[in-house]
Short mmCIF file of C-alpha atoms in Angstrom, two decimals:
data_model
loop_
_atom_site.label_atom_id
_atom_site.label_comp_id
_atom_site.label_asym_id
_atom_site.label_seq_id
_atom_site.Cartn_x
_atom_site.Cartn_y
_atom_site.Cartn_z
CA GLY B 12 231.07 72.51 96.78
CA ASP B 13 233.32 75.12 95.18
CA LEU B 14 234.36 78.13 97.24
CA LEU B 15 232.68 81.21 95.76
CA LEU B 16 233.55 83.89 98.30
CA ALA B 17 235.59 84.09 101.49
CA MET B 18 236.42 86.97 103.78
CA ALA B 19 238.15 87.04 107.14
CA GLY B 20 239.73 89.63 109.35
CA ALA B 21 240.18 91.15 112.75
CA PHE B 22 239.02 94.55 114.01
CA ASP B 23 240.03 96.53 117.07
CA LEU B 24 236.48 97.04 118.29
CA GLU B 25 237.35 99.84 120.71
CA LYS B 26 238.87 101.89 117.88
CA LEU B 27 236.02 100.97 115.54
CA GLN B 28 233.43 102.04 118.11
CA LYS B 29 235.22 105.37 118.59
CA ILE B 30 235.39 105.98 114.82
CA ILE B 31 231.68 105.26 114.45
CA LYS B 32 230.84 107.70 117.25
CA ASP B 33 233.05 110.39 115.69
CA VAL B 34 231.57 110.15 112.18
CA ALA B 35 227.97 109.19 112.97
CA PRO B 36 225.42 111.87 111.93
CA PRO B 37 223.12 113.34 114.61
CA GLU B 38 220.16 111.28 113.33
CA ALA B 39 222.06 108.11 114.29
CA GLU B 40 221.54 108.92 117.94
CA GLY B 41 219.18 106.38 119.43
CA VAL B 42 220.19 103.57 117.08
CA GLY B 43 221.60 101.61 120.02
CA LYS B 44 218.23 101.76 121.75
CA LYS B 45 216.48 100.53 118.59
CA ILE B 46 218.91 97.62 118.35
CA GLU B 47 218.15 96.66 121.94
CA GLU B 48 214.41 96.81 121.26
CA THR B 49 214.82 94.63 118.17
CA ILE B 50 217.13 91.89 119.42
CA GLY B 51 216.71 92.21 123.16
CA VAL B 52 220.39 92.88 123.86
CA PRO B 53 221.87 96.30 124.79
CA ALA B 54 224.18 97.65 122.08
CA ASN B 55 227.04 98.04 124.57
CA ASP B 56 226.73 94.36 125.55
CA LEU B 57 227.02 93.46 121.86
CA TRP B 58 230.29 95.36 121.51
CA GLN B 59 231.72 93.70 124.61
CA ALA B 60 230.63 90.20 123.59
CA PHE B 61 232.65 90.08 120.36
CA THR B 62 236.43 89.91 119.95
CA GLY B 63 236.58 91.56 116.52
CA ASP B 64 237.54 88.39 114.62
CA PHE B 65 235.23 87.35 111.81
CA SER B 66 235.04 85.08 108.78
CA ILE B 67 232.50 84.57 106.00
CA ALA B 68 232.50 81.80 103.42
CA ILE B 69 230.05 80.91 100.68
CA ASN B 70 230.23 77.56 98.89
CA GLY B 71 228.20 76.62 95.84
CA ILE B 72 226.15 73.41 95.99
CA GLU B 73 224.19 71.55 93.34
CA GLY B 74 221.08 69.49 93.91
CA GLU B 75 217.48 70.06 94.89
CA SER B 76 218.16 72.50 97.70
CA MET B 77 216.03 75.65 97.68
CA ILE B 78 219.18 77.62 98.45
CA PRO B 79 222.10 76.82 96.07
CA VAL B 80 224.81 77.95 98.49
CA GLU B 81 226.23 77.04 101.86
CA LEU B 82 226.83 80.09 104.01
CA PHE B 83 229.26 80.09 106.93
CA ILE B 84 229.57 83.03 109.32
CA GLY B 85 232.13 82.91 112.12
CA LEU B 86 232.34 85.57 114.84
CA GLY B 87 234.85 85.60 117.68
CA VAL B 88 233.07 85.79 121.05
CA ASP B 89 234.18 85.98 124.67
CA ASN B 90 231.37 83.81 126.07
CA ASP B 91 228.13 81.97 125.25
CA ALA B 92 225.80 84.57 126.75
CA ILE B 93 225.29 86.60 123.57
CA GLN B 94 224.22 83.54 121.56
CA GLU B 95 221.77 82.41 124.22
CA ALA B 96 220.25 85.90 124.46
CA LEU B 97 219.81 86.21 120.70
CA MET B 98 218.36 82.72 120.36
CA GLY B 99 215.68 83.79 122.82
CA THR B 100 214.77 86.59 120.40
CA VAL B 101 214.87 84.29 117.36
CA GLU B 102 212.41 81.94 119.06
CA ASN B 103 209.76 84.62 118.59
CA MET B 104 210.20 84.37 114.80
CA ALA B 105 211.10 80.73 114.09
CA THR B 106 211.29 77.29 115.66
CA VAL B 107 214.48 76.88 117.72
CA ASN B 108 215.66 73.64 119.31
CA GLN B 109 218.83 73.13 121.31
CA GLU B 110 220.70 69.94 120.48
CA GLY B 111 223.88 69.56 122.48
CA ASP B 112 226.15 72.54 121.89
CA PHE B 113 224.12 73.76 118.91
CA PHE B 114 220.87 75.56 118.36
CA VAL B 115 218.92 74.40 115.31
CA ILE B 116 216.73 77.10 113.74
CA ASN B 117 214.02 75.90 111.37
CA ILE B 118 212.80 78.50 108.88
CA GLN B 119 210.17 77.07 106.55
CA GLY B 120 211.92 73.72 106.43
CA ILE B 121 215.45 75.14 106.10
CA GLU B 122 217.70 74.31 109.03
CA ILE B 123 220.25 76.84 110.25
CA TYR B 124 222.82 75.79 112.84
CA SER B 125 224.19 78.10 115.50
CA GLY B 126 226.93 77.04 117.88
CA ILE B 127 230.15 78.18 119.51
CA VAL B 128 233.22 76.15 118.51
CA ASN B 129 236.58 77.03 120.08
CA GLY B 130 235.53 80.61 120.81
CA ILE B 131 233.99 81.14 117.36
CA TRP B 132 230.25 81.59 117.02
CA VAL B 133 229.37 79.65 113.86
CA ILE B 134 226.13 80.25 111.97
CA THR B 135 225.57 78.11 108.88
CA ASN B 136 222.98 76.41 106.72
CA ALA B 137 225.41 73.62 105.71
CA ASN B 138 223.53 70.32 105.80
CA GLY B 139 224.60 68.14 108.73
CA TYR B 140 227.21 70.63 109.99
CA LYS B 141 226.32 70.07 113.64
CA ASP B 142 226.90 66.31 113.47
CA LYS B 143 230.08 66.68 111.42
CA VAL B 144 231.60 68.98 114.04
CA LYS B 145 230.63 66.60 116.83
CA ASP B 146 232.12 63.61 115.03
CA GLY B 147 235.24 65.46 113.88
CA GLY B 148 234.24 64.79 110.29
CA LEU B 149 234.82 68.21 108.68
CA LYS B 150 236.85 67.46 105.58
CA ALA B 151 238.00 70.98 104.70
CA SER B 152 238.22 74.50 106.09
CA LEU B 153 239.24 77.90 104.73
CA PRO B 154 242.99 77.25 105.31
CA ASP B 155 242.63 74.34 102.87
CA THR B 156 241.40 76.59 100.04
CA LYS B 157 242.80 79.25 97.70
CA PHE B 158 241.80 81.83 100.30
CA GLN B 159 244.83 80.82 102.37
CA GLU B 160 247.08 82.73 99.95
CA PHE B 161 245.42 86.00 100.97
CA ALA B 162 245.02 85.40 104.71
CA GLY B 163 248.41 86.71 105.83
CA GLY B 164 247.24 90.18 106.89
CA SER B 165 244.60 91.55 109.21
CA MET B 166 242.05 91.28 106.39
CA GLY B 167 241.72 88.87 103.48
CA MET B 168 239.28 88.18 100.68
CA PHE B 169 238.88 85.67 97.85
CA LEU B 170 236.26 85.97 95.11
CA ASN B 171 235.82 83.16 92.61
CA LEU B 172 235.27 84.68 89.14
CA ASP B 173 234.92 81.37 87.30
CA LEU B 174 231.17 81.21 86.83
CA ASN B 175 231.47 77.66 85.50
CA SER B 176 232.02 76.62 89.11
CA TYR B 177 228.85 78.38 90.30
CA PRO B 178 225.60 76.43 90.85
CA SER B 179 223.43 76.24 87.73
CA MET B 180 220.55 77.88 89.60
CA ILE B 181 222.65 81.03 90.01
CA THR B 182 224.10 81.13 86.51
CA GLN B 183 220.68 80.60 84.94
CA GLN B 184 219.31 83.52 86.91
CA LEU B 185 222.24 85.74 85.95
CA SER B 186 222.08 84.87 82.25
CA GLN B 187 218.43 85.75 81.67
CA ASN B 188 219.41 89.20 80.38
CA PRO B 189 221.14 88.78 76.94
CA GLU B 190 223.49 91.77 77.40
CA GLN B 191 224.36 90.71 80.91
CA ASN B 192 224.92 87.15 79.72
CA GLU B 193 227.47 88.33 77.11
CA TRP B 194 229.38 90.20 79.79
CA LEU B 195 229.25 87.21 82.15
CA GLU B 196 230.54 84.87 79.45
CA TYR B 197 233.50 87.17 78.86
CA LEU B 198 234.12 87.41 82.59
CA THR B 199 234.16 83.63 82.92
CA GLU B 200 236.50 83.00 80.01
CA SER B 201 238.84 85.84 80.98
CA PHE B 202 239.20 85.77 84.78
CA SER B 203 239.78 83.12 87.40
CA TYR B 204 239.66 84.91 90.76
CA LEU B 205 240.25 88.10 92.72
CA GLY B 206 242.26 87.98 95.92
CA ILE B 207 242.90 90.81 98.40
CA SER B 208 245.16 90.86 101.43
CA GLY B 209 245.24 93.87 103.74
CA GLY B 210 247.41 94.91 106.66
CA ASN B 211 248.22 98.01 108.70
CA TYR B 212 250.90 99.22 106.29
CA LEU B 213 250.49 97.24 103.08
CA SER B 214 247.58 95.91 101.04
CA THR B 215 247.74 93.88 97.85
CA ALA B 216 245.20 92.77 95.26
CA THR B 217 245.59 89.95 92.76
CA LEU B 218 243.33 89.57 89.72
CA LYS B 219 244.13 86.23 88.03
CA THR B 220 243.29 86.06 84.33
CA ASN B 221 242.74 82.99 82.18
CA LYS B 222 244.54 84.50 79.19
CA PRO B 223 248.31 84.26 79.78
CA ASN B 224 249.06 85.35 76.19
CA GLU B 225 246.94 88.50 76.41
CA ASN B 226 247.95 91.74 78.12
CA SER B 227 246.14 91.79 81.48
CA LEU B 228 245.39 95.51 81.26
CA TYR B 229 243.77 94.98 77.83
CA THR B 230 241.64 92.15 79.26
CA ILE B 231 240.40 94.41 82.07
CA MET B 232 239.76 97.37 79.79
CA LYS B 233 237.76 95.23 77.36
CA MET B 234 235.53 94.03 80.19
CA THR B 235 235.06 97.63 81.34
CA GLU B 236 233.99 98.66 77.82
CA MET B 237 231.43 95.86 77.74
CA MET B 238 229.91 97.16 80.98
CA ASP B 239 229.38 100.67 79.53
#
């Protein structure tokens, strides 16, 4: 399906943890204990298990699926222990079966795959993902998409603004409100995508319009007026 949203980046988790401790309000004390009670893993073990690398991708899909999108979450991990511990917690809420290197979670007939591939913990609802990985049959990845143009820094994002490429189930839901539908139609005919690339010293944002003969600032201002 069409790529709707992609984000990827890398965090220095030690610095991030320090920042959170410095700015956290007093009432946040004890959150770590609540996390441990909920998922069965100490908060400090969670911090140490992850590398700070992450990626998220959402693809639109058509068909009879109850969920009109494929969601991919990738988290850099140092070992398999964190996944195994969390799957033990998930088993209390849903059916979990281990098949080879993957765990298959069944939630009311919807299968979610969880597995560690080359140091990346992948969680996805993409149909048949487990078998495709095993057989080497994945046809495309984020580097093969428009997102690649914004992946040069420590953080990158791509947002598809062409609603014609979105699943009909989503567009029908969004267009139920007449005023909102007018704004969405203008958005679709005016903009193609938003891309952001961030680094330690420089960040850039690209908003691609579909109207090369119209002043880009005017196009943006007109959309803003429609939102008021």
